[in-house]
XYZ file of C-alpha atoms in Angstrom:
318
model
C -4.506 41.143 -33.111
C -4.369 43.123 -29.884
C -5.067 41.263 -26.597
C -5.774 43.560 -23.641
C -6.336 40.771 -21.079
C -3.644 38.150 -20.692
C -3.622 35.075 -18.465
C -1.353 34.841 -15.443
C 0.670 31.732 -14.602
C -1.743 28.967 -13.631
C -2.394 28.856 -9.840
C -1.412 25.714 -7.912
C -5.141 25.014 -7.410
C -5.381 23.759 -10.993
C -1.786 22.949 -11.908
C -1.277 19.224 -12.700
C 2.283 19.087 -11.366
C 1.249 20.721 -8.074
C -1.575 18.214 -7.644
C 0.758 15.313 -8.484
C 3.394 16.546 -6.038
C 0.788 16.703 -3.280
C -0.462 13.194 -4.129
C 3.120 11.942 -3.836
C 3.547 13.762 -0.531
C 0.501 11.951 0.840
C 1.559 8.517 -0.427
C 4.977 9.038 1.156
C 3.225 9.800 4.438
C 1.226 6.579 4.032
C 4.402 4.590 3.518
C 5.598 5.467 7.022
C 2.647 3.485 8.460
C 2.097 -0.279 8.661
C -0.106 -1.341 5.770
C -2.706 -3.040 7.934
C -3.476 0.171 9.844
C -6.528 2.376 9.260
C -4.461 5.544 8.813
C -2.458 3.917 6.016
C -5.759 3.425 4.193
C -6.745 7.031 4.931
C -3.548 8.569 3.533
C -3.697 6.406 0.426
C -7.294 7.477 -0.210
C -6.272 11.132 0.065
C -3.422 10.486 -2.325
C -5.737 8.750 -4.797
C -8.059 11.752 -5.026
C -5.179 14.139 -5.721
C -3.708 11.768 -8.275
C -7.058 11.614 -10.074
C -7.339 15.412 -10.035
C -3.791 15.708 -11.380
C -4.622 13.327 -14.236
C -7.768 15.288 -15.135
C -5.992 18.645 -14.892
C -3.274 17.215 -17.105
C -5.889 16.765 -19.852
C -6.979 20.367 -19.212
C -7.202 22.321 -15.926
C -10.650 23.717 -16.851
C -12.045 20.185 -16.556
C -11.568 20.521 -12.777
C -13.459 23.821 -12.467
C -16.964 23.710 -11.092
C -19.287 25.303 -13.654
C -21.473 28.129 -12.329
C -23.299 31.137 -13.832
C -20.518 33.700 -13.646
C -17.937 31.266 -14.998
C -15.481 32.510 -12.358
C -14.041 29.066 -11.661
C -13.421 28.442 -15.355
C -11.902 31.913 -15.761
C -9.589 31.221 -12.827
C -8.651 27.791 -14.190
C -7.591 29.494 -17.423
C -5.209 31.774 -15.523
C -7.317 34.933 -15.404
C -8.346 36.819 -12.271
C -12.153 36.777 -11.838
C -13.875 40.098 -11.062
C -16.030 38.510 -8.332
C -15.615 39.857 -4.812
C -14.228 37.421 -2.226
C -13.691 34.821 -4.932
C -12.607 31.370 -3.811
C -11.922 28.779 -6.521
C -14.069 25.685 -6.375
C -13.506 22.414 -8.194
C -15.894 19.605 -9.085
C -16.577 16.683 -6.730
C -14.187 13.750 -6.755
C -16.979 11.504 -8.045
C -17.292 13.780 -11.094
C -13.500 13.672 -11.485
C -13.582 9.886 -11.803
C -16.578 10.005 -14.182
C -14.808 12.466 -16.485
C -11.632 10.373 -16.446
C -13.670 7.360 -17.596
C -14.834 9.373 -20.606
C -11.445 10.890 -21.424
C -8.821 8.204 -20.716
C -9.162 5.016 -22.822
C -7.396 2.863 -20.196
C -9.415 4.211 -17.257
C -12.223 1.646 -17.024
C -15.486 1.559 -15.105
C -13.836 -0.695 -12.499
C -11.266 2.036 -11.816
C -14.075 4.594 -11.617
C -16.184 2.519 -9.220
C -13.175 1.781 -6.996
C -12.211 5.471 -6.901
C -15.726 6.580 -5.983
C -16.130 3.824 -3.380
C -12.707 4.492 -1.826
C -13.117 8.256 -1.552
C -16.644 7.686 -0.222
C -15.129 5.634 2.606
C -12.640 8.430 3.149
C -15.485 10.936 3.533
C -17.219 8.645 6.008
C -13.960 8.403 7.983
C -13.418 12.169 8.053
C -16.970 13.482 8.352
C -18.813 10.961 10.507
C -18.402 8.797 13.580
C -17.937 5.732 11.392
C -14.565 3.939 11.530
C -14.635 3.363 7.805
C -11.138 1.889 7.399
C -10.950 -0.292 10.488
C -10.682 -4.038 10.001
C -10.387 -4.067 6.214
C -7.612 -6.363 4.987
C -5.125 -4.728 2.638
C -5.399 -7.627 0.195
C -9.072 -6.723 -0.324
C -8.325 -3.272 -1.752
C -4.608 -2.734 -2.452
C -4.574 -4.522 -5.859
C -7.411 -2.286 -7.163
C -5.839 0.776 -5.577
C -2.542 0.207 -7.341
C -4.223 -0.768 -10.620
C -6.159 2.522 -10.548
C -3.067 4.542 -9.652
C -1.096 2.865 -12.428
C -3.562 3.957 -15.120
C -3.681 7.519 -13.766
C 0.118 7.722 -13.586
C 0.639 6.366 -17.094
C -1.747 9.004 -18.473
C 0.729 11.598 -17.163
C 3.886 9.798 -18.289
C 4.765 8.459 -14.829
C 5.199 4.931 -13.478
C 4.340 3.293 -10.180
C 8.060 3.332 -9.378
C 8.112 7.122 -9.878
C 5.248 7.402 -7.435
C 6.032 4.914 -4.662
C 9.621 3.814 -5.294
C 11.079 0.686 -6.897
C 10.513 -1.749 -3.997
C 6.881 -0.845 -3.377
C 6.143 -0.720 -7.120
C 7.469 -4.257 -7.528
C 5.243 -5.509 -4.700
C 2.278 -3.578 -6.156
C 2.749 -5.184 -9.593
C 2.716 -8.628 -7.957
C -0.502 -7.793 -6.087
C -2.158 -6.572 -9.299
C -1.103 -9.695 -11.217
C -2.205 -12.023 -8.408
C -5.649 -10.438 -8.196
C -6.104 -10.794 -11.967
C -5.164 -14.505 -12.054
C -8.471 -16.275 -12.690
C -6.796 -19.699 -12.636
C -5.902 -19.216 -8.984
C -9.543 -19.632 -8.013
C -9.045 -23.391 -8.345
C -7.438 -23.272 -4.901
C -10.932 -23.098 -3.412
C -11.390 -26.732 -4.463
C -8.151 -27.702 -2.698
C -9.321 -26.005 0.502
C -12.694 -27.751 0.351
C -11.058 -31.133 -0.288
C -8.777 -30.770 2.739
C -11.729 -29.634 4.853
C -13.681 -32.722 3.838
C -10.827 -35.046 4.867
C -10.328 -33.068 8.080
C -13.975 -33.311 9.105
C -13.926 -37.075 8.514
C -11.209 -37.594 11.165
C -12.005 -38.717 14.701
C -12.305 -35.960 17.323
C -9.281 -37.251 19.235
C -7.060 -37.199 16.143
C -8.132 -33.648 15.283
C -7.350 -32.447 18.834
C -3.872 -34.020 18.657
C -3.161 -32.486 15.240
C -4.352 -29.037 16.348
C -1.992 -29.197 19.341
C 0.935 -30.276 17.200
C 0.248 -27.482 14.705
C 0.206 -24.906 17.500
C 3.615 -26.003 18.806
C 5.075 -26.249 15.288
C 3.924 -22.749 14.347
C 5.564 -21.264 17.453
C 8.911 -22.868 16.611
C 9.031 -21.890 12.949
C 9.797 -18.526 11.362
C 6.756 -17.102 9.640
C 3.493 -15.253 10.106
C 0.868 -17.154 12.082
C -2.635 -17.336 10.565
C -5.714 -19.551 10.788
C -5.853 -22.323 8.217
C -8.740 -21.679 5.772
C -9.424 -25.404 5.648
C -9.296 -26.696 9.246
C -8.906 -23.502 11.341
C -5.676 -24.685 13.011
C -2.725 -22.384 13.614
C -0.692 -22.324 10.412
C 2.069 -20.276 8.840
C 2.380 -17.889 5.951
C 5.923 -17.324 4.723
C 7.094 -14.684 2.307
C 9.903 -12.547 1.014
C 11.006 -9.058 2.088
C 9.611 -6.205 -0.020
C 11.137 -3.269 1.871
C 14.359 -2.431 3.628
C 14.553 -3.403 7.303
C 14.210 -0.691 9.938
C 15.830 -0.775 13.380
C 14.703 0.892 16.605
C 16.045 0.752 20.152
C 13.422 -0.429 22.679
C 14.430 -1.076 26.319
C 18.046 -2.003 25.522
C 16.877 -4.256 22.718
C 17.250 -3.538 19.025
C 13.975 -4.281 17.267
C 14.311 -4.914 13.556
C 11.163 -4.825 11.418
C 10.842 -5.744 7.785
C 7.755 -5.938 5.590
C 7.154 -9.244 3.795
C 4.855 -10.221 0.935
C 3.418 -13.758 1.360
C 4.628 -16.399 -1.086
C 3.391 -19.658 0.416
C 1.342 -21.194 3.205
C 1.497 -24.432 5.166
C -0.727 -26.132 7.727
C 0.670 -29.321 9.282
C -2.678 -30.199 10.877
C -4.638 -30.864 7.680
C -1.678 -30.816 5.279
C -2.881 -27.910 3.142
C -0.132 -26.114 1.220
C -0.582 -23.072 -1.032
C 2.340 -21.902 -3.122
C 1.481 -18.728 -5.041
C 0.478 -15.194 -4.141
C -2.466 -15.414 -6.532
C -3.883 -18.452 -4.708
C -3.209 -16.828 -1.334
C -5.196 -13.812 -2.548
C -8.191 -16.041 -3.309
C -8.274 -17.486 0.229
C -7.596 -14.139 1.963
C -4.023 -14.855 3.045
C -2.174 -12.351 0.828
C -1.850 -9.525 3.334
C 1.638 -8.197 3.834
C 3.069 -8.776 7.282
C 5.881 -7.397 9.420
C 8.686 -9.761 10.364
C 10.052 -8.703 13.762
C 13.442 -9.678 15.189
C 14.993 -8.593 18.495
C 18.707 -8.303 19.263
C 20.581 -7.425 22.452
C 21.944 -3.903 21.922
C 25.014 -4.652 24.054
C 25.953 -7.549 21.793
C 25.318 -5.634 18.559
C 27.336 -2.578 19.562
C 30.036 -4.353 21.548
C 33.530 -3.670 20.140
C 34.946 -6.336 17.887
C 37.408 -8.647 19.764
C 41.058 -7.959 18.963
C 42.206 -11.150 17.230
C 45.871 -10.026 17.577
C 45.651 -9.346 21.316
C 47.695 -12.438 22.225
C 50.557 -11.613 19.850
C 53.578 -9.430 20.665
C 54.126 -6.334 18.591
C 56.203 -7.057 15.511
C 58.604 -4.144 15.550
C 60.877 -4.536 12.543
C 61.814 -0.905 12.113
C 65.511 -0.223 11.860
């Protein structure tokens, strides 16, 4: 059968791989920023939209095309050149992208859809209004759902979280997802309430002394200082590194920074201890933090002492 009109190669507008590559470009940009910053949240939200569009286009590019009377968008998404003058391809809204994914992908649940719509809605508020939509939001409140949503989208295209964000970040993301899903961890609320009850029963003078001791202790120990969820005293969160350390020279000092994921918490004022990431998530202490160390540049780059300097040369050549 003769075919007089043949499709061209699919434009990048609709091509799944092009959309995925752009999503990865944006997430890589996000990874250059501290995870408690508003612009980290912005770049991840941009990446999420492109990842969702890539997943939908991977089912079929036409699913991204906005339907209209002439069908020009659909024609273009099939690889043909529309006859319309000044044609500009137009895709469906991101909310419709998430709705269609819920219908098409068995593993893409309504929770993923609602998170995607809510997150990109915040993004629009950040970009198109005076609202500071991403300021002040703790990463632990949204990163587990973000990564869970990304994971489902990636798997629908044959990718993994490690493909998308690298091995180290993927490992941390899997821990955040698992911690958020641990229903048993909610029992920690009872532990916090019990310590608060004992704390409130103490005499005022004893509480003042304990608060002072906790403040001094926290300054002397290595860890991330936070407020105790039980008594409000200065306490410490400790964790493990989840990314390679970076070094920068600042005023003759070498500043080394390394991102840590919390693993446990301790308050010496009321005695509360919390030992899992899942429980820390429940009480709002699961945010990643930056461990900062400073070194004297002169000491770091000083030449190694010559341990043989005091010995005479052993010339045994004949």
